[in-house]
Amino acid sequence: MPGRKTMLLLVSGASGVGKTTARLHVRHLFERRGLDGTFETAELFTLGPVPDVPTVAWRQEQAEVAVRRAIALDAEGRHLLFAGDPVPLGEVLAAPSADRVEVAACLLDVDEQTHLARLAQRGEPEELVPFHRGFAEWMRAHATDPGHMPEVVTTDGWSQMRWERWVGREPGPEWAMTVLDTSRLSPEQVGAAIVDWCLRAVAGQAPVFRAGWFDR
């Protein structure tokens, strides 16, 4: 692998887009291809105790834990894949220590028909479906526009977050992430696409937020 700075690779998306299932295939592919020594994987529930009622502030504190873990991996020359949870890019970039690590993000997305079908298949309560759809739409807009309704994540957020790094910014080339449409892909295909994205990101062939990008 290229001798680049350790990176935090975020894979996110709304509920029902295939994050959890794909993550299992990613781990299998890492092991099969001998990449488990290059990439460590983490999720919210593996980073520390999970409260009975998780809050936005708790999720954002855990994003900081993930960032610090990525920084610690620098000594080992490894990267951290933070995947399987609906953690938006803006929360990772606003984590207090995120100015010390490079961040790449991949948003898993689906079309409306597929999303509704998947939510129904998993037995999601009907009254929660509009919430999941709305969050998917917000994350899709957030992928290209940091100024789109930042209050979705800043309201009731963790007091230590550094929102000034991106809140109020206009869309521009410095704000970029990879979007993967999983609507017509099998879990195995999504897993393979994520592994490919990880390799491209650490090689500098996919959008990356370099350490301290917001000061440039």
Short mmCIF file of C-alpha atoms in Angstrom, two decimals:
data_model
loop_
_atom_site.label_atom_id
_atom_site.label_comp_id
_atom_site.label_asym_id
_atom_site.label_seq_id
_atom_site.Cartn_x
_atom_site.Cartn_y
_atom_site.Cartn_z
CA MET A 1 0.00 0.00 0.00
CA PRO A 2 1.19 3.57 -0.63
CA GLY A 3 2.97 5.17 2.29
CA ARG A 4 0.24 7.67 3.11
CA LYS A 5 -0.96 8.97 6.44
CA THR A 6 -3.36 6.72 8.32
CA MET A 7 -6.92 7.35 7.21
CA LEU A 8 -10.36 7.06 8.76
CA LEU A 9 -12.67 5.57 6.13
CA LEU A 10 -16.32 6.24 6.91
CA VAL A 11 -19.08 4.16 5.33
CA SER A 12 -22.47 5.53 6.23
CA GLY A 13 -26.07 5.72 5.08
CA ALA A 14 -29.63 5.70 6.33
CA SER A 15 -31.29 2.62 7.79
CA GLY A 16 -32.12 0.04 5.15
CA VAL A 17 -29.43 0.84 2.60
CA GLY A 18 -27.41 -2.31 3.32
CA LYS A 19 -24.65 -1.13 5.67
CA THR A 20 -24.79 -3.99 8.18
CA THR A 21 -24.94 -6.83 5.66
CA ALA A 22 -22.27 -5.29 3.47
CA ARG A 23 -19.96 -4.82 6.46
CA LEU A 24 -19.91 -8.59 7.04
CA HIS A 25 -18.83 -9.18 3.45
CA VAL A 26 -16.18 -6.47 3.73
CA ARG A 27 -14.62 -8.20 6.73
CA HIS A 28 -14.62 -11.50 4.88
CA LEU A 29 -12.97 -9.92 1.84
CA PHE A 30 -10.35 -8.20 3.99
CA GLU A 31 -9.41 -11.56 5.48
CA ARG A 32 -9.50 -13.43 2.17
CA ARG A 33 -7.36 -10.83 0.41
CA GLY A 34 -4.91 -10.41 3.29
CA LEU A 35 -6.03 -6.84 3.98
CA ASP A 36 -7.07 -7.34 7.59
CA GLY A 37 -3.55 -6.31 8.58
CA THR A 38 -3.99 -3.03 6.72
CA PHE A 39 -7.55 -2.14 7.73
CA GLU A 40 -9.09 -2.32 11.17
CA THR A 41 -12.89 -2.17 11.36
CA ALA A 42 -15.06 -0.47 13.96
CA GLU A 43 -18.70 0.30 14.62
CA LEU A 44 -20.44 2.42 17.23
CA PHE A 45 -21.12 -0.53 19.53
CA THR A 46 -17.51 -1.75 19.39
CA LEU A 47 -16.07 1.58 20.54
CA GLY A 48 -17.45 1.55 24.08
CA PRO A 49 -20.58 1.01 26.18
CA VAL A 50 -23.88 1.68 24.44
CA PRO A 51 -26.49 3.54 26.53
CA ASP A 52 -30.02 2.20 26.86
CA VAL A 53 -31.23 5.18 24.88
CA PRO A 54 -28.50 6.32 22.44
CA THR A 55 -28.57 10.05 21.74
CA VAL A 56 -27.18 12.27 19.01
CA ALA A 57 -24.61 13.61 21.48
CA TRP A 58 -23.49 10.07 22.37
CA ARG A 59 -23.14 9.17 18.69
CA GLN A 60 -20.96 12.24 18.16
CA GLU A 61 -18.78 11.42 21.15
CA GLN A 62 -18.26 7.97 19.64
CA ALA A 63 -17.21 9.59 16.38
CA GLU A 64 -14.41 11.25 18.35
CA VAL A 65 -13.48 7.85 19.81
CA ALA A 66 -13.25 6.47 16.26
CA VAL A 67 -11.09 9.42 15.18
CA ARG A 68 -8.73 8.88 18.10
CA ARG A 69 -8.49 5.19 17.27
CA ALA A 70 -7.54 6.07 13.70
CA ILE A 71 -4.84 8.40 15.01
CA ALA A 72 -3.50 5.62 17.25
CA LEU A 73 -3.27 3.28 14.26
CA ASP A 74 -0.81 5.65 12.59
CA ALA A 75 2.00 4.05 14.56
CA GLU A 76 1.07 0.70 12.99
CA GLY A 77 0.62 2.06 9.47
CA ARG A 78 -3.00 0.86 9.43
CA HIS A 79 -6.30 2.47 8.48
CA LEU A 80 -9.65 2.44 10.28
CA LEU A 81 -12.86 1.50 8.48
CA PHE A 82 -15.71 3.00 10.52
CA ALA A 83 -18.80 1.38 9.05
CA GLY A 84 -22.28 0.08 9.68
CA ASP A 85 -23.84 3.06 11.43
CA PRO A 86 -25.75 6.19 10.31
CA VAL A 87 -22.89 8.54 11.23
CA PRO A 88 -22.88 11.50 8.81
CA LEU A 89 -19.66 12.81 7.32
CA GLY A 90 -20.13 16.17 9.05
CA GLU A 91 -20.06 14.54 12.48
CA VAL A 92 -16.70 12.90 11.83
CA LEU A 93 -15.20 16.10 10.39
CA ALA A 94 -16.43 18.09 13.40
CA ALA A 95 -15.00 15.66 15.96
CA PRO A 96 -12.43 17.58 18.05
CA SER A 97 -9.43 15.49 16.96
CA ALA A 98 -10.40 15.21 13.28
CA ASP A 99 -7.86 17.87 12.34
CA ARG A 100 -5.17 15.25 12.98
CA VAL A 101 -6.39 12.53 10.63
CA GLU A 102 -7.33 12.14 7.00
CA VAL A 103 -10.95 11.25 6.30
CA ALA A 104 -12.63 9.65 3.30
CA ALA A 105 -16.36 8.97 3.23
CA CYS A 106 -18.59 6.66 1.23
CA LEU A 107 -22.36 7.09 1.37
CA LEU A 108 -24.48 4.03 0.64
CA ASP A 109 -27.71 5.12 -1.02
CA VAL A 110 -30.78 3.53 -2.63
CA ASP A 111 -33.68 4.71 -4.72
CA GLU A 112 -37.01 5.36 -3.00
CA GLN A 113 -38.76 2.20 -4.21
CA THR A 114 -35.93 -0.05 -3.09
CA HIS A 115 -35.63 1.75 0.24
CA LEU A 116 -39.34 1.35 1.01
CA ALA A 117 -39.18 -2.34 0.08
CA ARG A 118 -36.20 -2.98 2.33
CA LEU A 119 -37.75 -1.15 5.27
CA ALA A 120 -40.93 -3.20 4.85
CA GLN A 121 -38.95 -6.44 4.59
CA ARG A 122 -37.21 -5.79 7.90
CA GLY A 123 -40.54 -4.98 9.58
CA GLU A 124 -39.85 -1.31 10.23
CA PRO A 125 -42.83 0.32 12.03
CA GLU A 126 -44.86 2.31 9.53
CA GLU A 127 -44.70 5.48 11.61
CA LEU A 128 -40.88 5.47 11.40
CA VAL A 129 -40.66 5.08 7.62
CA PRO A 130 -40.98 8.85 6.91
CA PHE A 131 -38.13 9.49 9.36
CA HIS A 132 -35.85 7.00 7.60
CA ARG A 133 -36.78 8.39 4.20
CA GLY A 134 -36.19 11.95 5.36
CA PHE A 135 -32.78 11.08 6.82
CA ALA A 136 -31.80 9.32 3.58
CA GLU A 137 -32.73 12.43 1.62
CA TRP A 138 -30.77 14.64 4.01
CA MET A 139 -27.67 12.46 3.81
CA ARG A 140 -27.87 12.52 0.01
CA ALA A 141 -27.91 16.33 0.05
CA HIS A 142 -25.21 16.49 2.75
CA ALA A 143 -22.88 14.52 0.45
CA THR A 144 -22.58 17.53 -1.85
CA ASP A 145 -23.74 20.55 0.17
CA PRO A 146 -22.40 21.24 3.70
CA GLY A 147 -24.88 24.09 4.01
CA HIS A 148 -27.95 21.88 3.69
CA MET A 149 -29.88 21.88 6.98
CA PRO A 150 -26.90 21.42 9.35
CA GLU A 151 -29.33 21.61 12.28
CA VAL A 152 -30.17 17.95 11.59
CA VAL A 153 -26.92 17.02 13.35
CA THR A 154 -26.02 20.14 15.31
CA THR A 155 -29.24 20.31 17.35
CA ASP A 156 -28.76 18.61 20.73
CA GLY A 157 -25.26 17.66 19.66
CA TRP A 158 -22.16 17.08 21.76
CA SER A 159 -20.84 20.36 23.13
CA GLN A 160 -17.24 19.61 22.06
CA MET A 161 -17.99 19.33 18.35
CA ARG A 162 -16.21 21.78 16.03
CA TRP A 163 -19.09 22.66 13.72
CA GLU A 164 -17.38 25.83 12.52
CA ARG A 165 -15.14 23.68 10.33
CA TRP A 166 -17.95 23.21 7.81
CA VAL A 167 -21.25 24.77 8.88
CA GLY A 168 -21.96 27.72 6.61
CA ARG A 169 -19.68 26.57 3.81
CA GLU A 170 -20.90 26.67 0.24
CA PRO A 171 -20.73 23.58 -2.00
CA GLY A 172 -17.32 23.31 -3.60
CA PRO A 173 -14.62 20.89 -4.73
CA GLU A 174 -13.19 20.65 -1.20
CA TRP A 175 -16.45 19.04 -0.02
CA ALA A 176 -16.64 15.66 -1.72
CA MET A 177 -17.40 12.07 -0.90
CA THR A 178 -18.10 8.86 -2.79
CA VAL A 179 -21.75 7.87 -3.25
CA LEU A 180 -22.54 4.22 -3.97
CA ASP A 181 -26.04 3.33 -5.18
CA THR A 182 -26.81 -0.12 -3.77
CA SER A 183 -30.31 -0.39 -5.25
CA ARG A 184 -29.39 -3.08 -7.78
CA LEU A 185 -26.38 -4.60 -6.03
CA SER A 186 -26.21 -7.78 -3.96
CA PRO A 187 -24.64 -7.59 -0.48
CA GLU A 188 -21.58 -9.35 -1.91
CA GLN A 189 -21.28 -6.75 -4.65
CA VAL A 190 -21.65 -3.90 -2.19
CA GLY A 191 -18.94 -5.43 0.00
CA ALA A 192 -16.59 -5.74 -2.96
CA ALA A 193 -17.30 -2.14 -3.99
CA ILE A 194 -16.51 -0.90 -0.49
CA VAL A 195 -13.21 -2.79 -0.41
CA ASP A 196 -12.33 -1.32 -3.81
CA TRP A 197 -13.22 2.16 -2.53
CA CYS A 198 -11.01 1.69 0.56
CA LEU A 199 -8.05 0.80 -1.64
CA ARG A 200 -8.68 3.74 -3.97
CA ALA A 201 -9.07 6.17 -1.08
CA VAL A 202 -5.77 5.27 0.60
CA ALA A 203 -4.11 5.48 -2.82
CA GLY A 204 -5.45 9.00 -3.29
CA GLN A 205 -7.80 7.97 -6.09
CA ALA A 206 -11.06 8.89 -4.30
CA PRO A 207 -12.13 12.09 -2.51
CA VAL A 208 -10.24 12.60 0.75
CA PHE A 209 -10.37 15.33 3.40
CA ARG A 210 -6.72 15.86 4.20
CA ALA A 211 -5.77 16.70 7.79
CA GLY A 212 -6.52 20.37 8.45
CA TRP A 213 -8.41 20.77 5.16
CA PHE A 214 -10.72 23.43 6.63
CA ASP A 215 -7.85 25.88 7.19
CA ARG A 216 -6.76 25.89 3.54
#
